[in-house]
Tab-separated table of C-alpha atoms in Angstrom:
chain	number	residue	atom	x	y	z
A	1369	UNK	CA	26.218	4.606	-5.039
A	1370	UNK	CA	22.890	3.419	-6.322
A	1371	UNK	CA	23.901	0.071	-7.909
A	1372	UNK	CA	20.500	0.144	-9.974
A	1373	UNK	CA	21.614	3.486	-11.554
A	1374	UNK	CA	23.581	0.980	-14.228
A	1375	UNK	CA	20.215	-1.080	-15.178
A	1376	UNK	CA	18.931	1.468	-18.180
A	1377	UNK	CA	15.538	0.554	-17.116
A	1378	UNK	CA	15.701	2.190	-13.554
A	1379	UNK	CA	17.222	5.247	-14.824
A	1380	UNK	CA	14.341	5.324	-17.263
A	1381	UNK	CA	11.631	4.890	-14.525
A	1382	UNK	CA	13.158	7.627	-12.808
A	1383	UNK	CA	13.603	10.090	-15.455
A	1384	UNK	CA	10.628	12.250	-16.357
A	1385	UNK	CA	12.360	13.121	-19.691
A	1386	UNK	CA	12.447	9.636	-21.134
A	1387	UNK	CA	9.410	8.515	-22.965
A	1388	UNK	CA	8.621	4.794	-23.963
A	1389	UNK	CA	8.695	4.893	-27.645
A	1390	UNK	CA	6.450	1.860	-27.106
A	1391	UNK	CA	3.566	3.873	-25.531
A	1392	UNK	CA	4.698	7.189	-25.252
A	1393	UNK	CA	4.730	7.056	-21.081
A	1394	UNK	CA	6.886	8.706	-19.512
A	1395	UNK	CA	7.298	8.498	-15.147
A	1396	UNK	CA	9.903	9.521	-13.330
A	1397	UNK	CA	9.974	7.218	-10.374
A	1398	UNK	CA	8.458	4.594	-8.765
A	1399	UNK	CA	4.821	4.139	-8.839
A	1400	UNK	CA	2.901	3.665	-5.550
A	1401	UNK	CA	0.148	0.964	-5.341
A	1402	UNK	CA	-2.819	1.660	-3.461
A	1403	UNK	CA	-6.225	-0.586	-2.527
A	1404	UNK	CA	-9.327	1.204	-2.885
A	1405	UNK	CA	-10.984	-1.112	0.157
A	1406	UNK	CA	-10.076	-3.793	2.554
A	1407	UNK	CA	-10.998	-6.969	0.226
A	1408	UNK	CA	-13.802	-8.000	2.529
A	1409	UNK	CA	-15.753	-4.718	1.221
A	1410	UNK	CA	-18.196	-6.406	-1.101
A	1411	UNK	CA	-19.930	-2.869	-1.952
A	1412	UNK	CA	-17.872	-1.649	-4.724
A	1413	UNK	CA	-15.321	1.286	-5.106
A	1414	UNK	CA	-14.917	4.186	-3.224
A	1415	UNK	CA	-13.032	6.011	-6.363
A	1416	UNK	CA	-16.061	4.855	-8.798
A	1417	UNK	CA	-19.300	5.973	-6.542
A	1418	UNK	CA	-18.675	9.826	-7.083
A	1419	UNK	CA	-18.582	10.776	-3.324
A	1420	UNK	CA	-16.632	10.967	-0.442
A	1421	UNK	CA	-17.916	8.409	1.715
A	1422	UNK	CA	-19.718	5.162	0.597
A	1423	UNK	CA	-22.678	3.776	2.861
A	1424	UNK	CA	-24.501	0.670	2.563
A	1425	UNK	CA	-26.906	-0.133	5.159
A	1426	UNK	CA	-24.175	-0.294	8.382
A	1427	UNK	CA	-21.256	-0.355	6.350
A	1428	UNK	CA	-19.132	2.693	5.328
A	1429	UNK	CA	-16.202	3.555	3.104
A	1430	UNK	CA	-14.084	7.138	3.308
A	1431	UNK	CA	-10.652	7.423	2.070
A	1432	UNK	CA	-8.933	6.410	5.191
A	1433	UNK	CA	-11.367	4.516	7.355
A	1434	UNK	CA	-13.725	1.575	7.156
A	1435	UNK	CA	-16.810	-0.167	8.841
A	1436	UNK	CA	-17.554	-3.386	7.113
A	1437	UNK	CA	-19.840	-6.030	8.755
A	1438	UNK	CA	-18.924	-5.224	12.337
A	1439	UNK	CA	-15.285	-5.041	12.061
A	1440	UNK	CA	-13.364	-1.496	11.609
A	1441	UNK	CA	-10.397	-0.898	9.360
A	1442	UNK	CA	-7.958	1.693	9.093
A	1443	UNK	CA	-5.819	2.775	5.444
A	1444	UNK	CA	-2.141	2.783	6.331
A	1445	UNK	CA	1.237	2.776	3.847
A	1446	UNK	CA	3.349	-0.582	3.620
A	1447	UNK	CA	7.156	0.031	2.577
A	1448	UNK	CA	8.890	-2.678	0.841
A	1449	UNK	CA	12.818	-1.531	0.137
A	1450	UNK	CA	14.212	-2.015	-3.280
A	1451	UNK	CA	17.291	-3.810	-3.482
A	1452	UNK	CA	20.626	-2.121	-4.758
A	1453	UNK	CA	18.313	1.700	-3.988
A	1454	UNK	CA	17.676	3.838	-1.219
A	1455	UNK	CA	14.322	3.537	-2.089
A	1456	UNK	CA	11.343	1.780	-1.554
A	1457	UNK	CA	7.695	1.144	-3.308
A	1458	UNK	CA	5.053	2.299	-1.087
A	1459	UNK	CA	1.631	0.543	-0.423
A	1460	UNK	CA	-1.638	2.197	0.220
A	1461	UNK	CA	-3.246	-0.920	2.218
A	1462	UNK	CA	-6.217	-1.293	4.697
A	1463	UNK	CA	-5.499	-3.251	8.167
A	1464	UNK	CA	-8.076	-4.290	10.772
A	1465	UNK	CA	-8.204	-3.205	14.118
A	1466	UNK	CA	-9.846	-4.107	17.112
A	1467	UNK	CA	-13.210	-1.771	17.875
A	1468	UNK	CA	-11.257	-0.374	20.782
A	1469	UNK	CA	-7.946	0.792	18.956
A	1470	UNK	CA	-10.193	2.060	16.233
A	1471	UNK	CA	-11.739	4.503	18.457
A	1472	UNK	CA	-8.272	5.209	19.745
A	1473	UNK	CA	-6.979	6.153	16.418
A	1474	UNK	CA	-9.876	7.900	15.631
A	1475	UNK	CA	-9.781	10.344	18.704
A	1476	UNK	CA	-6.076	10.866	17.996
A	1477	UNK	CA	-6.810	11.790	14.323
A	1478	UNK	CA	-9.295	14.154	15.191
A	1479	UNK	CA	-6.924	15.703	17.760
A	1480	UNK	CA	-9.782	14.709	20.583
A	1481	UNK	CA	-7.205	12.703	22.886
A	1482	UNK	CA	-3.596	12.979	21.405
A	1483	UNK	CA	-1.203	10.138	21.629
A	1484	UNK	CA	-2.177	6.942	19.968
A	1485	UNK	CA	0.939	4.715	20.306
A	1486	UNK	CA	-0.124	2.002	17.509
A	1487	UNK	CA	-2.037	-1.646	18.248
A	1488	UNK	CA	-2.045	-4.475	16.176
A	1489	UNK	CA	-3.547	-4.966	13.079
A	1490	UNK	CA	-3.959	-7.596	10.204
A	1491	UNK	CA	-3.082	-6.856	6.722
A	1492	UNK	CA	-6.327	-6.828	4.788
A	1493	UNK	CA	-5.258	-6.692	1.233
A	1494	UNK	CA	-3.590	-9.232	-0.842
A	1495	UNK	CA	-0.073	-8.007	-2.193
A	1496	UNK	CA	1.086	-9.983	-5.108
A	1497	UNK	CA	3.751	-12.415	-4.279
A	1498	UNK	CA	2.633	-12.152	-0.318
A	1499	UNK	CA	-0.617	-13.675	-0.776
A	1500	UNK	CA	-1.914	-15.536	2.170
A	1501	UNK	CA	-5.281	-17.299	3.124
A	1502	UNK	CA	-4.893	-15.749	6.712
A	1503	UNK	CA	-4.030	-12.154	7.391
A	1504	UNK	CA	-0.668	-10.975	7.816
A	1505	UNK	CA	-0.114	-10.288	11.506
A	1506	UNK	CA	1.419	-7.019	12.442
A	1507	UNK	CA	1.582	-2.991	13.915
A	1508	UNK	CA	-0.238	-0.347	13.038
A	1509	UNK	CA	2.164	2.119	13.630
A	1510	UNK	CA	1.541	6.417	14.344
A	1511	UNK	CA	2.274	8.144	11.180
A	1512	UNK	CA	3.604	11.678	11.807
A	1513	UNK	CA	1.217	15.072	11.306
A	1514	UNK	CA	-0.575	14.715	7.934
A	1515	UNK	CA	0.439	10.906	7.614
A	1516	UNK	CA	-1.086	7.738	7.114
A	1517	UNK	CA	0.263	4.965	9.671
A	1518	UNK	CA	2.281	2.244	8.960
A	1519	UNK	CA	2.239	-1.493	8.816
A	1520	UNK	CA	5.157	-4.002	9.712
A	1521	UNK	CA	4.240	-7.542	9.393
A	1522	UNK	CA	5.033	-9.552	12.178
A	1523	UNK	CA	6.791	-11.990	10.682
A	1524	UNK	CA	6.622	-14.609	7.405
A	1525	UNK	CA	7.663	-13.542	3.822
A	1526	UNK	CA	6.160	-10.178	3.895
A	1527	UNK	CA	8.005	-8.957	7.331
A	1528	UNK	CA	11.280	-9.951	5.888
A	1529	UNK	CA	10.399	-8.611	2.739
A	1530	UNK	CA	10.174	-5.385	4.418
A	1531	UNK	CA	13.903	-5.871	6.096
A	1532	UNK	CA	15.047	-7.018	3.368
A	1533	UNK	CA	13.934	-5.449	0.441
A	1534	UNK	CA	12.663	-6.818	-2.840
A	1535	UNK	CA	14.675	-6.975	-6.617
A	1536	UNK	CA	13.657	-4.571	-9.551
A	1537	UNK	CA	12.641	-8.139	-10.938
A	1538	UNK	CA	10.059	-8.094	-8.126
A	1539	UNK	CA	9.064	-4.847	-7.950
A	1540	UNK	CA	8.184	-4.969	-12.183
A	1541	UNK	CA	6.253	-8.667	-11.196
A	1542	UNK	CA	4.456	-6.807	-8.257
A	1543	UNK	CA	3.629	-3.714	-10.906
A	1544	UNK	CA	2.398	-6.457	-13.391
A	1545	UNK	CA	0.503	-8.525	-10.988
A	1546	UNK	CA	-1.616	-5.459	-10.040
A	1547	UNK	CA	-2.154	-4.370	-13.342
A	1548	UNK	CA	0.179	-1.670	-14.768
A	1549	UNK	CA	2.824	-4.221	-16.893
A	1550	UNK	CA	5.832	-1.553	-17.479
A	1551	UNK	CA	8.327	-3.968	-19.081
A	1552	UNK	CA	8.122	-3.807	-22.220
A	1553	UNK	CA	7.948	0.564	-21.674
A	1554	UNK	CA	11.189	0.599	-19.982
A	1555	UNK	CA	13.326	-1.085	-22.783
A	1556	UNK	CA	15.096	0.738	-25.792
C-alpha cells in the first residue's frame, strides 16, 4: 500500500479530477523539473530564443547537448524516490563530460558506433536543498532507446537522497524552491 494515499494532498496531486478551488489547477501527478541549460551557460534560454539550437560565437545550446566555453555537457534525468510511494520526481539536469566521452555519447546517439557504457560526469545544475559550491560527482549512465541518460551522484546528500528517497514535505519545498509553490492548491 501507498502510505501517502491517506495525506488528502497526494491524492489530490494525483487526481486529474480535483481542481484547487484556490486557483482552479488541477494535475494529476507529480510534476517533473527540468533546467533549460547547465548554469555556466551565460547566453540565455534555449526555450525563449525561438529555435532549436542556440549559438553564440563557439558556444551552442540544443535540447539535449551543450558546448559552453570549451567544456561539453550532456541533458540527462535525475530520480529522487518519494518516501511512503513507488514513485519518484524526475529531474531534467545537464552534467559535464569529458571531450572524449562526449564524442562517445554522441556517436552512440547517432547510432555511428553503438555501445556507450556511461563515464563520469558532474552535476551541473543546482537542485534546491542539494546545493553545492562544487559539482556533484557521479555516472552518466545509458538511457534505453528514445531515453535520456541518467545521473547517480557519487556520494554526499544528493546520492543518498537518491537511495533514500525524499518526504512529500521535501518534494512541495523542492517544487517551491524552483518556482511552482503548490501548497496552498492542494488543501481543502
Amino acid at each position: 500500500m501507498n502510505l501517502l494515499a491517506l495525506d488528502s494532498r497526494w491524492r489530490r496531486l494525483h487526481d486529474p479530477e480535483w481542481i484547487s478551488p484556490k486557483s482552479g489547477r488541477s494535475f494529476g501527478g507529480l510534476i517533473d523539473i527540468g533546467y533549460d541549460h547547465p548554469d555556466p551557460w551565460p547566453h540565455g534560454d534555449l526555450a525563449e530564443c525561438g529555435q532549436d539550437v542556440l549559438e553564440v560565437g563557439a558556444d551552442k545550446l540544443s535540447a539535449d547537448l551543450c558546448r559552453c566555453d570549451g567544456m561539453r555537457f550532456v541533458r540527462a534525468m535525475l530520480a529522487l524516490p518519494i518516501n511512503g510511494s513507488d514513485e519518484a520526481v524526475q529531474f531534467a539536469i545537464w552534467v559535464h563530460v569529458g571531450d572524449a566521452d562526449f564524442y562517445r555519447y554522441l556517436e552512440d546517439a547517432t547510432g555511428e558506433t553503438p555501445g556507450f557504457a556511461g563515464c563520469a560526469a558532474w552535476l551541473m545544475n543546482d537542485i534546491p536543498g542539494f546545493e553545492s559550491d562544487t559539482p556533484f560527482e557521479g555516472q552518466l549512465i545509458p538511457g534505453g532507446a528514445d531515453e535520456r541518460p541518467t545521473f547517480e551522484a557519487n556520494d554526499g546528500p544528493l546520492k543518498q537522497a537518491q537511495a533514500e528517497g525524499i518526504s512529500f514535505e521535501a518534494l512541495l519545498d523542492l517544487y517551491a524552491a524552483t518556482g511552482n509553490d503548490i501548497r496552498a492548491d492542494l488543501t481543502g
